[in-house]
Amino acid sequence: MEPVPILLLDDDANTRKGLSTFLSMQGLSVRVATRPSEAFAALEEGGAGILLTDVRMPEMDGISLAREVKKRFPDVMVLVMTAYGNVKDAVVAMREGAFDYLTKPLDEEELLLSLRKASDYVSLRSEVRTLRRSLGASSPYEGLVGGSEAMGEVYRFIANAAAAESSVLINGETGSGKEIVARAIHFNSSRKDRPLVAVSCGALPEALIESELFGHLKGAFTGAVADRAGKIRSADGGTLFLDEIATLSLSSQVKLLRVIEERSFEPLGSDRAIEVDIRLIAATNEDLARAVEEGRFRKDLFYRLNVLHIELPPLRTHKEDIPPLVRHLLGRLGRGGARVSSGAMSLLLRHDWPGNVRELRNAIERAAVVADGDTIGIGHLPPAIQAAAGGLVPGAGAEAGLRAGRPLDERMAALERAFVLEALSKCGGVQAAAARLLGVSERSVWHLVRKHGIDVEKTRRKDREPTQSLQRM
């Protein structure tokens, strides 16, 4: 991806000159501004995708700056620079929309890494918007939300598959959105004005699946009191989506293979072939290649289905998409004005989501119902998420602080300190290991330890007293 133009905002002339020279020598495009009003004017003109700014500025502090940029220029990534003593301001600025923060004196490699990440994010979001426009504004893919690299791959696959006529195989865990992807492919293809017929193979008894798919004539079997067209015939001219295809019996697989190869089938009780024009999209949460090895799935059918293949990413691998997903889900529930507290969002980001987007949807629906105001807090989330957020839960002291009506910043600080202290205790005081357990950078743990005055040496002592027993939130 091409580097994104940078706007450097700092009221110190030496800093501006030194940074702009260094970045220009790296082949980056840099403009400079001396105060926020000048920066806003430059952003209005366009051309800058990243704002690199000092957190302490005349006219406006870094927190207000990040909030205003997010509101007026949502596509601009804000990186704040701060002295160590002002790290708290930088963290708050990130909550208000900043992309990252850097401590002074700046480390050149760290600066370039942060700028590269921000540049890649801006470029990817632009590509995602282009792909979405190519898919059509009225296409029903509302459930596909997020600008992560993983979701960018999904959008690209949909665009390519929609332009083709080949069979599609979608792999993915339960709740990862397989049917949503199938619908997006169909409604952006040349068949969009024809039927999309969905069949959940696993939800039908084996005795009924062939009748459901291929139809039957009256009297074909006991209980067949009338002719039935079947799902394949109903999908003629359109798309047939078969979910949980690995559950099909071997005899049904043989008949389905004929439909793909010969574009015809015979209803139960009939010896007359009916020609059909369908596109087949199949989905499964199983490894079909393994099912072939075990003799549960036909190899020839697997190859005919696996022409275009995508493995949908589980939600735990692209958690950066959770905040926009939450906003989207709240909007669909008519609660677009509701906000999620920092503590609740922290738990949502820590949860592993074994049920993927479906589990998140259920959690947000529950929270929206039980919340009695416009803010969704920790107590509104399902108990399982409160109790099992990332395997770390705060001790009794932090829990009491969260429930006792103390100011929000104070309660959040207690929760944050409890998570860090518990991680260090589990890791024998090794900050690198605690960072991996928490899912954050080692530098973040270093800052948090100092912010909360945590005695790391104490966590290393083998003869220390046990920490308070953990309480479920």
Short mmCIF file of C-alpha atoms in Angstrom, two decimals, residues 17-466:
data_model
loop_
_atom_site.label_atom_id
_atom_site.label_comp_id
_atom_site.label_asym_id
_atom_site.label_seq_id
_atom_site.Cartn_x
_atom_site.Cartn_y
_atom_site.Cartn_z
CA LYS A 17 11.60 21.00 11.57
CA GLY A 18 13.31 17.90 12.92
CA LEU A 19 10.33 15.58 12.43
CA SER A 20 9.34 16.88 9.02
CA THR A 21 12.93 16.51 7.79
CA PHE A 22 13.24 12.98 9.16
CA LEU A 23 9.91 11.83 7.71
CA SER A 24 10.62 13.41 4.34
CA MET A 25 13.92 11.52 4.22
CA GLN A 26 11.88 8.32 4.66
CA GLY A 27 9.97 9.11 1.48
CA LEU A 28 6.82 10.26 3.29
CA SER A 29 4.67 13.22 2.28
CA VAL A 30 4.52 15.70 5.19
CA ARG A 31 2.72 19.02 5.72
CA VAL A 32 3.13 21.07 8.90
CA ALA A 33 0.78 23.16 11.04
CA THR A 34 1.59 25.28 14.09
CA ARG A 35 -1.79 25.30 15.85
CA PRO A 36 -5.10 23.34 15.77
CA SER A 37 -7.01 25.97 13.78
CA GLU A 38 -4.35 25.79 11.06
CA ALA A 39 -4.51 21.99 11.12
CA PHE A 40 -8.30 21.96 10.72
CA ALA A 41 -7.99 24.30 7.74
CA ALA A 42 -5.44 21.94 6.15
CA LEU A 43 -7.69 18.92 6.79
CA GLU A 44 -10.60 20.76 5.17
CA GLU A 45 -8.48 21.10 2.03
CA GLY A 46 -7.94 17.32 2.04
CA GLY A 47 -4.88 15.31 1.13
CA ALA A 48 -3.87 14.21 4.66
CA GLY A 49 -4.85 10.83 6.06
CA ILE A 50 -2.77 10.93 9.26
CA LEU A 51 -2.53 13.72 11.83
CA LEU A 52 0.61 13.50 13.99
CA THR A 53 0.12 15.93 16.86
CA ASP A 54 1.46 16.96 20.24
CA VAL A 55 -1.06 16.27 23.03
CA ARG A 56 -0.49 19.67 24.66
CA MET A 57 -1.35 22.41 22.17
CA PRO A 58 -2.45 26.05 22.25
CA GLU A 59 -6.16 26.65 21.52
CA MET A 60 -7.14 23.03 22.22
CA ASP A 61 -5.91 20.08 24.30
CA GLY A 62 -5.20 16.70 22.75
CA ILE A 63 -8.40 15.10 24.05
CA SER A 64 -10.64 17.76 22.53
CA LEU A 65 -8.57 17.68 19.35
CA ALA A 66 -8.97 13.90 18.91
CA ARG A 67 -12.71 14.15 19.56
CA GLU A 68 -13.19 16.98 17.06
CA VAL A 69 -11.10 15.31 14.35
CA LYS A 70 -13.04 12.07 14.78
CA LYS A 71 -16.31 13.99 14.41
CA ARG A 72 -15.33 16.18 11.46
CA PHE A 73 -12.80 13.95 9.66
CA PRO A 74 -13.62 10.33 10.59
CA ASP A 75 -11.20 8.92 7.99
CA VAL A 76 -8.17 10.71 9.47
CA MET A 77 -5.99 8.69 11.87
CA VAL A 78 -4.75 10.73 14.84
CA LEU A 79 -1.39 9.86 16.44
CA VAL A 80 -0.57 11.83 19.59
CA MET A 81 2.92 12.57 20.92
CA THR A 82 3.36 13.19 24.61
CA ALA A 83 5.93 13.44 27.36
CA TYR A 84 5.87 10.53 29.83
CA GLY A 85 4.13 12.64 32.50
CA ASN A 86 1.18 13.23 30.15
CA VAL A 87 0.62 9.60 29.11
CA LYS A 88 -2.74 9.64 30.90
CA ASP A 89 -3.92 12.44 28.58
CA ALA A 90 -2.78 10.44 25.56
CA VAL A 91 -4.66 7.34 26.70
CA VAL A 92 -7.82 9.39 27.19
CA ALA A 93 -7.29 10.92 23.74
CA MET A 94 -7.21 7.39 22.29
CA ARG A 95 -10.56 6.69 23.93
CA GLU A 96 -11.86 9.78 22.13
CA GLY A 97 -10.69 8.57 18.75
CA ALA A 98 -6.88 8.74 18.53
CA PHE A 99 -5.25 5.78 16.74
CA ASP A 100 -2.07 5.53 18.85
CA TYR A 101 0.23 7.52 21.11
CA LEU A 102 4.01 7.93 21.24
CA THR A 103 6.12 9.07 24.19
CA LYS A 104 8.87 11.68 23.92
CA PRO A 105 11.70 11.54 23.19
CA LEU A 106 10.46 9.71 20.12
CA ASP A 107 11.99 6.41 19.06
CA GLU A 108 12.45 6.59 15.27
CA GLU A 109 11.65 2.91 14.62
CA GLU A 110 8.58 3.07 16.86
CA LEU A 111 7.39 6.23 15.10
CA LEU A 112 7.76 4.68 11.65
CA LEU A 113 6.02 1.48 12.77
CA SER A 114 3.05 3.42 14.17
CA LEU A 115 2.82 5.55 11.02
CA ARG A 116 2.96 2.44 8.82
CA LYS A 117 0.14 0.80 10.78
CA ALA A 118 -1.99 3.94 10.52
CA SER A 119 -1.22 4.25 6.80
CA ASP A 120 -2.18 0.62 6.16
CA TYR A 121 -5.42 1.12 8.11
CA VAL A 122 -6.36 4.22 6.08
CA SER A 123 -5.58 2.47 2.79
CA LEU A 124 -7.52 -0.65 3.77
CA ARG A 125 -10.59 1.34 4.80
CA SER A 126 -10.51 3.14 1.46
CA GLU A 127 -10.29 -0.19 -0.36
CA VAL A 128 -13.18 -1.61 1.67
CA ARG A 129 -15.36 1.39 0.79
CA THR A 130 -14.52 0.93 -2.90
CA LEU A 131 -15.41 -2.76 -2.71
CA ARG A 132 -18.68 -2.00 -0.96
CA ARG A 133 -19.58 0.55 -3.63
CA SER A 134 -18.82 -2.03 -6.31
CA LEU A 135 -21.16 -4.43 -4.53
CA GLY A 136 -24.02 -1.96 -4.84
CA ALA A 137 -25.60 0.41 -2.35
CA SER A 138 -28.84 -1.54 -2.01
CA SER A 139 -27.28 -4.98 -1.54
CA PRO A 140 -28.38 -6.83 1.60
CA TYR A 141 -24.99 -7.33 3.25
CA GLU A 142 -25.72 -5.22 6.30
CA GLY A 143 -24.40 -7.95 8.60
CA LEU A 144 -20.91 -7.57 7.11
CA VAL A 145 -19.31 -4.84 9.19
CA GLY A 146 -15.70 -3.91 9.84
CA GLY A 147 -12.61 -2.48 8.20
CA SER A 148 -10.01 -4.99 9.41
CA GLU A 149 -7.66 -6.76 7.04
CA ALA A 150 -9.59 -10.00 7.65
CA MET A 151 -12.88 -8.40 6.60
CA GLY A 152 -11.17 -6.77 3.64
CA GLU A 153 -10.37 -10.27 2.37
CA VAL A 154 -14.03 -11.25 2.79
CA TYR A 155 -15.22 -8.21 0.80
CA ARG A 156 -12.73 -8.97 -1.97
CA PHE A 157 -13.90 -12.58 -2.14
CA ILE A 158 -17.56 -11.53 -2.37
CA ALA A 159 -16.79 -9.13 -5.21
CA ASN A 160 -14.89 -11.83 -7.13
CA ALA A 161 -17.45 -14.58 -6.46
CA ALA A 162 -20.38 -12.32 -7.40
CA ALA A 163 -18.84 -11.77 -10.83
CA ALA A 164 -18.49 -15.51 -11.47
CA GLU A 165 -20.88 -18.43 -11.93
CA SER A 166 -18.80 -21.15 -10.29
CA SER A 167 -19.81 -23.12 -7.21
CA VAL A 168 -18.77 -21.65 -3.88
CA LEU A 169 -17.75 -23.39 -0.66
CA ILE A 170 -17.83 -21.31 2.53
CA ASN A 171 -16.07 -22.66 5.61
CA GLY A 172 -16.48 -21.04 8.98
CA GLU A 173 -17.28 -21.60 12.61
CA THR A 174 -20.87 -21.47 13.82
CA GLY A 175 -22.13 -17.91 13.90
CA SER A 176 -19.37 -16.48 11.69
CA GLY A 177 -21.79 -15.23 9.01
CA LYS A 178 -21.75 -17.91 6.31
CA GLU A 179 -25.33 -17.25 5.17
CA ILE A 180 -24.73 -13.48 5.15
CA VAL A 181 -21.78 -14.00 2.78
CA ALA A 182 -23.88 -16.30 0.59
CA ARG A 183 -26.63 -13.68 0.40
CA ALA A 184 -24.11 -10.97 -0.47
CA ILE A 185 -22.72 -13.09 -3.32
CA HIS A 186 -26.19 -13.81 -4.73
CA PHE A 187 -27.61 -10.31 -4.50
CA ASN A 188 -24.57 -8.82 -6.20
CA SER A 189 -24.50 -11.38 -9.01
CA SER A 190 -26.29 -11.50 -12.34
CA ARG A 191 -28.89 -13.74 -10.64
CA LYS A 192 -29.90 -11.11 -8.06
CA ASP A 193 -33.42 -10.76 -9.53
CA ARG A 194 -33.99 -14.51 -9.32
CA PRO A 195 -34.68 -16.63 -6.20
CA LEU A 196 -32.18 -17.33 -3.44
CA VAL A 197 -33.32 -20.56 -1.79
CA ALA A 198 -31.63 -21.52 1.49
CA VAL A 199 -31.70 -25.02 2.98
CA SER A 200 -30.24 -26.01 6.36
CA CYS A 201 -29.33 -29.63 5.68
CA GLY A 202 -28.59 -30.33 9.32
CA ALA A 203 -32.06 -29.24 10.43
CA LEU A 204 -33.87 -31.87 8.34
CA PRO A 205 -34.24 -35.57 9.14
CA GLU A 206 -32.43 -37.81 6.67
CA ALA A 207 -35.75 -39.34 5.59
CA LEU A 208 -37.02 -35.94 4.45
CA ILE A 209 -33.92 -34.26 3.02
CA GLU A 210 -34.22 -35.80 -0.48
CA SER A 211 -37.89 -34.88 -0.71
CA GLU A 212 -37.05 -31.36 0.49
CA LEU A 213 -34.30 -30.93 -2.08
CA PHE A 214 -35.49 -32.89 -5.12
CA GLY A 215 -39.26 -32.87 -4.57
CA HIS A 216 -41.57 -35.81 -5.13
CA LEU A 217 -44.66 -36.96 -7.00
CA LYS A 218 -47.91 -37.78 -5.29
CA GLY A 219 -47.77 -41.35 -3.95
CA ALA A 220 -43.98 -41.60 -4.17
CA PHE A 221 -43.93 -42.73 -0.52
CA THR A 222 -46.29 -43.02 2.40
CA GLY A 223 -47.55 -39.56 3.25
CA ALA A 224 -46.83 -38.06 -0.19
CA VAL A 225 -50.41 -36.87 -0.74
CA ALA A 226 -49.51 -34.23 -3.35
CA ASP A 227 -46.73 -33.31 -5.74
CA ARG A 228 -43.89 -31.25 -4.25
CA ALA A 229 -41.55 -29.14 -6.39
CA GLY A 230 -38.55 -29.22 -4.03
CA LYS A 231 -35.93 -26.57 -3.25
CA ILE A 232 -33.77 -27.22 -6.30
CA ARG A 233 -36.62 -26.56 -8.70
CA SER A 234 -37.68 -23.51 -6.68
CA ALA A 235 -34.17 -22.09 -7.14
CA ASP A 236 -34.27 -22.44 -10.95
CA GLY A 237 -32.56 -19.42 -12.50
CA GLY A 238 -31.21 -18.33 -9.12
CA THR A 239 -29.00 -19.60 -6.31
CA LEU A 240 -29.33 -22.63 -4.03
CA PHE A 241 -27.60 -22.20 -0.66
CA LEU A 242 -26.97 -25.44 1.22
CA ASP A 243 -25.87 -24.85 4.81
CA GLU A 244 -24.31 -27.66 6.88
CA ILE A 245 -23.71 -29.62 3.68
CA ALA A 246 -21.43 -32.09 5.48
CA THR A 247 -24.56 -33.63 7.07
CA LEU A 248 -25.92 -34.83 3.70
CA SER A 249 -26.11 -38.61 3.32
CA LEU A 250 -23.91 -40.26 0.69
CA SER A 251 -26.97 -41.12 -1.42
CA SER A 252 -28.10 -37.48 -1.42
CA GLN A 253 -24.56 -36.43 -2.32
CA VAL A 254 -24.69 -38.61 -5.44
CA LYS A 255 -27.91 -36.94 -6.59
CA LEU A 256 -26.57 -33.47 -5.83
CA LEU A 257 -23.45 -34.21 -7.89
CA ARG A 258 -25.69 -34.99 -10.87
CA VAL A 259 -27.45 -31.65 -10.47
CA ILE A 260 -24.08 -29.86 -10.63
CA GLU A 261 -22.70 -31.86 -13.55
CA GLU A 262 -25.78 -32.42 -15.71
CA ARG A 263 -28.00 -29.52 -14.59
CA SER A 264 -30.88 -31.96 -14.15
CA PHE A 265 -32.51 -34.16 -11.51
CA GLU A 266 -35.40 -36.56 -11.02
CA PRO A 267 -38.00 -35.98 -8.28
CA LEU A 268 -38.75 -38.94 -6.03
CA GLY A 269 -41.21 -41.25 -7.74
CA SER A 270 -40.43 -39.95 -11.23
CA ASP A 271 -38.26 -41.27 -14.06
CA ARG A 272 -38.34 -38.00 -16.00
CA ALA A 273 -35.37 -35.65 -15.63
CA ILE A 274 -36.08 -31.99 -15.00
CA GLU A 275 -33.52 -29.48 -16.24
CA VAL A 276 -32.56 -26.59 -13.95
CA ASP A 277 -30.21 -23.61 -14.06
CA ILE A 278 -28.90 -22.97 -10.58
CA ARG A 279 -25.77 -21.69 -8.94
CA LEU A 280 -24.75 -23.66 -5.87
CA ILE A 281 -23.28 -22.12 -2.73
CA ALA A 282 -22.50 -24.55 0.09
CA ALA A 283 -21.38 -23.87 3.65
CA THR A 284 -20.03 -25.96 6.49
CA ASN A 285 -18.23 -25.66 9.81
CA GLU A 286 -16.47 -28.98 9.15
CA ASP A 287 -13.24 -29.77 7.34
CA LEU A 288 -14.64 -31.41 4.20
CA ALA A 289 -11.20 -32.63 3.12
CA ARG A 290 -11.01 -34.62 6.34
CA ALA A 291 -14.59 -35.84 5.84
CA VAL A 292 -13.48 -37.12 2.41
CA GLU A 293 -10.56 -39.00 4.00
CA GLU A 294 -12.93 -40.53 6.54
CA GLY A 295 -15.35 -41.63 3.81
CA ARG A 296 -18.18 -39.39 5.01
CA PHE A 297 -18.12 -37.09 1.98
CA ARG A 298 -17.65 -37.85 -1.70
CA LYS A 299 -14.37 -36.68 -3.17
CA ASP A 300 -15.90 -35.83 -6.56
CA LEU A 301 -18.61 -33.69 -4.95
CA PHE A 302 -16.03 -31.95 -2.77
CA TYR A 303 -13.99 -30.95 -5.84
CA ARG A 304 -17.09 -29.69 -7.67
CA LEU A 305 -18.10 -27.55 -4.69
CA ASN A 306 -14.63 -26.29 -3.85
CA VAL A 307 -14.14 -24.19 -7.01
CA LEU A 308 -14.29 -20.88 -5.15
CA HIS A 309 -13.48 -21.27 -1.46
CA ILE A 310 -13.30 -18.95 1.52
CA GLU A 311 -12.51 -19.59 5.17
CA LEU A 312 -14.44 -17.00 7.20
CA PRO A 313 -12.36 -15.59 10.05
CA PRO A 314 -13.66 -16.20 13.59
CA LEU A 315 -14.43 -12.99 15.48
CA ARG A 316 -11.62 -13.58 17.97
CA THR A 317 -9.08 -13.05 15.16
CA HIS A 318 -10.32 -9.58 14.19
CA LYS A 319 -11.52 -8.02 17.44
CA GLU A 320 -10.80 -4.55 16.07
CA ASP A 321 -14.12 -4.93 14.24
CA ILE A 322 -16.09 -5.35 17.49
CA PRO A 323 -16.67 -1.60 18.18
CA PRO A 324 -18.18 -0.91 14.71
CA LEU A 325 -20.13 -4.16 14.95
CA VAL A 326 -21.57 -3.08 18.30
CA ARG A 327 -22.60 0.31 16.88
CA HIS A 328 -24.20 -1.44 13.89
CA LEU A 329 -26.10 -3.90 16.08
CA LEU A 330 -27.35 -1.13 18.39
CA GLY A 331 -28.56 0.78 15.34
CA ARG A 332 -30.50 -2.25 14.10
CA LEU A 333 -32.11 -2.54 17.54
CA GLY A 334 -33.23 1.09 17.40
CA ARG A 335 -30.65 2.10 20.01
CA GLY A 336 -28.28 3.98 17.74
CA GLY A 337 -27.91 6.75 20.33
CA ALA A 338 -26.75 4.40 23.06
CA ARG A 339 -23.08 4.25 24.04
CA VAL A 340 -21.04 1.43 25.52
CA SER A 341 -18.97 2.29 28.59
CA SER A 342 -15.20 1.86 28.49
CA GLY A 343 -15.41 -1.00 30.99
CA ALA A 344 -18.09 -2.86 29.02
CA MET A 345 -16.23 -2.40 25.73
CA SER A 346 -13.05 -3.65 27.40
CA LEU A 347 -14.81 -6.88 28.37
CA LEU A 348 -16.31 -7.26 24.89
CA LEU A 349 -12.83 -6.92 23.41
CA ARG A 350 -11.38 -9.46 25.86
CA HIS A 351 -14.03 -12.13 25.31
CA ASP A 352 -13.06 -14.93 22.89
CA TRP A 353 -16.53 -15.18 21.25
CA PRO A 354 -16.81 -18.92 20.62
CA GLY A 355 -20.24 -18.19 19.08
CA ASN A 356 -18.73 -15.46 16.90
CA VAL A 357 -20.91 -12.61 15.55
CA ARG A 358 -24.11 -14.46 16.46
CA GLU A 359 -23.02 -14.54 20.11
CA LEU A 360 -22.10 -10.85 19.99
CA ARG A 361 -25.49 -10.02 18.48
CA ASN A 362 -27.27 -11.89 21.28
CA ALA A 363 -25.11 -10.19 23.93
CA ILE A 364 -25.82 -6.70 22.57
CA GLU A 365 -29.54 -7.44 22.21
CA ARG A 366 -29.65 -8.57 25.85
CA ALA A 367 -27.68 -5.54 27.01
CA ALA A 368 -29.92 -3.14 25.06
CA VAL A 369 -33.00 -4.64 26.71
CA VAL A 370 -31.77 -4.58 30.32
CA ALA A 371 -30.02 -1.19 30.15
CA ASP A 372 -32.33 1.42 31.68
CA GLY A 373 -30.54 4.40 30.15
CA ASP A 374 -28.45 5.40 27.16
CA THR A 375 -25.26 3.78 28.49
CA ILE A 376 -24.54 0.05 28.38
CA GLY A 377 -22.30 -0.88 31.29
CA ILE A 378 -20.57 -3.98 32.58
CA GLY A 379 -23.63 -5.06 34.56
CA HIS A 380 -25.77 -5.15 31.41
CA LEU A 381 -23.60 -7.74 29.66
CA PRO A 382 -24.41 -11.46 29.88
CA PRO A 383 -22.98 -13.07 33.05
CA ALA A 384 -20.73 -15.39 31.04
CA ILE A 385 -18.95 -12.40 29.46
CA GLN A 386 -18.64 -10.64 32.80
CA ALA A 387 -17.22 -13.77 34.40
CA ALA A 388 -14.92 -15.08 31.68
CA ALA A 389 -13.49 -12.01 30.00
CA GLY A 390 -10.13 -13.22 28.78
CA GLY A 391 -9.60 -15.48 31.81
CA LEU A 392 -8.84 -12.46 34.01
CA VAL A 393 -11.37 -10.96 36.40
CA PRO A 394 -10.83 -8.26 39.03
CA GLY A 395 -10.51 -9.07 42.70
CA ALA A 396 -13.10 -8.27 45.33
CA GLY A 397 -11.74 -4.80 46.01
CA ALA A 398 -12.00 -3.74 42.40
CA GLU A 399 -15.43 -5.36 42.10
CA ALA A 400 -16.68 -3.38 45.09
CA GLY A 401 -15.36 -0.22 43.52
CA LEU A 402 -17.15 -0.98 40.26
CA ARG A 403 -20.46 -1.52 42.03
CA ALA A 404 -20.26 1.19 44.67
CA GLY A 405 -21.20 4.24 42.64
CA ARG A 406 -17.72 5.78 42.64
CA PRO A 407 -16.85 8.22 39.80
CA LEU A 408 -16.41 6.46 36.44
CA ASP A 409 -12.71 7.32 36.06
CA GLU A 410 -11.99 6.01 39.54
CA ARG A 411 -13.93 2.81 38.94
CA MET A 412 -12.22 2.23 35.59
CA ALA A 413 -8.81 2.79 37.19
CA ALA A 414 -9.63 0.15 39.83
CA LEU A 415 -10.64 -2.33 37.14
CA GLU A 416 -7.56 -1.57 35.02
CA ARG A 417 -5.21 -1.97 38.01
CA ALA A 418 -6.87 -5.26 39.00
CA PHE A 419 -6.42 -6.74 35.51
CA VAL A 420 -2.73 -5.77 35.38
CA LEU A 421 -2.00 -6.95 38.92
CA GLU A 422 -3.71 -10.28 38.32
CA ALA A 423 -1.82 -10.80 35.05
CA LEU A 424 1.52 -10.07 36.75
CA SER A 425 0.62 -12.44 39.59
CA LYS A 426 -0.17 -15.21 37.12
CA CYS A 427 3.12 -14.58 35.28
CA GLY A 428 5.42 -14.28 38.29
CA GLY A 429 5.98 -10.58 37.72
CA VAL A 430 7.35 -11.03 34.18
CA GLN A 431 5.96 -8.04 32.30
CA ALA A 432 6.48 -9.50 28.81
CA ALA A 433 4.46 -12.58 29.75
CA ALA A 434 1.77 -10.42 31.39
CA ALA A 435 1.54 -8.36 28.19
CA ARG A 436 0.92 -11.51 26.14
CA LEU A 437 -1.73 -12.66 28.62
CA LEU A 438 -3.47 -9.29 28.51
CA GLY A 439 -3.18 -9.03 24.73
CA VAL A 440 -1.36 -5.67 24.84
CA SER A 441 2.16 -4.47 24.13
CA GLU A 442 4.94 -4.76 26.69
CA ARG A 443 5.26 -0.99 26.62
CA SER A 444 1.60 -0.65 27.63
CA VAL A 445 2.16 -2.89 30.66
CA TRP A 446 5.25 -0.85 31.58
CA HIS A 447 3.18 2.35 31.54
CA LEU A 448 0.29 0.78 33.47
CA VAL A 449 2.61 -0.55 36.16
CA ARG A 450 3.95 2.93 36.77
CA LYS A 451 0.57 4.59 36.42
CA HIS A 452 -0.93 2.46 39.18
CA GLY A 453 2.17 2.23 41.36
CA ILE A 454 2.30 -1.57 41.17
CA ASP A 455 5.21 -3.23 43.00
CA VAL A 456 6.43 -5.74 40.40
CA GLU A 457 9.04 -7.19 42.75
CA LYS A 458 6.31 -8.11 45.19
CA THR A 459 4.58 -10.21 42.56
CA ARG A 460 7.84 -12.12 42.04
CA ARG A 461 8.26 -13.19 45.66
CA LYS A 462 7.35 -16.79 46.12
CA ASP A 463 6.67 -16.30 49.79
CA ARG A 464 4.28 -13.41 49.27
CA GLU A 465 0.80 -13.65 50.68
CA PRO A 466 -1.84 -14.94 48.26
#
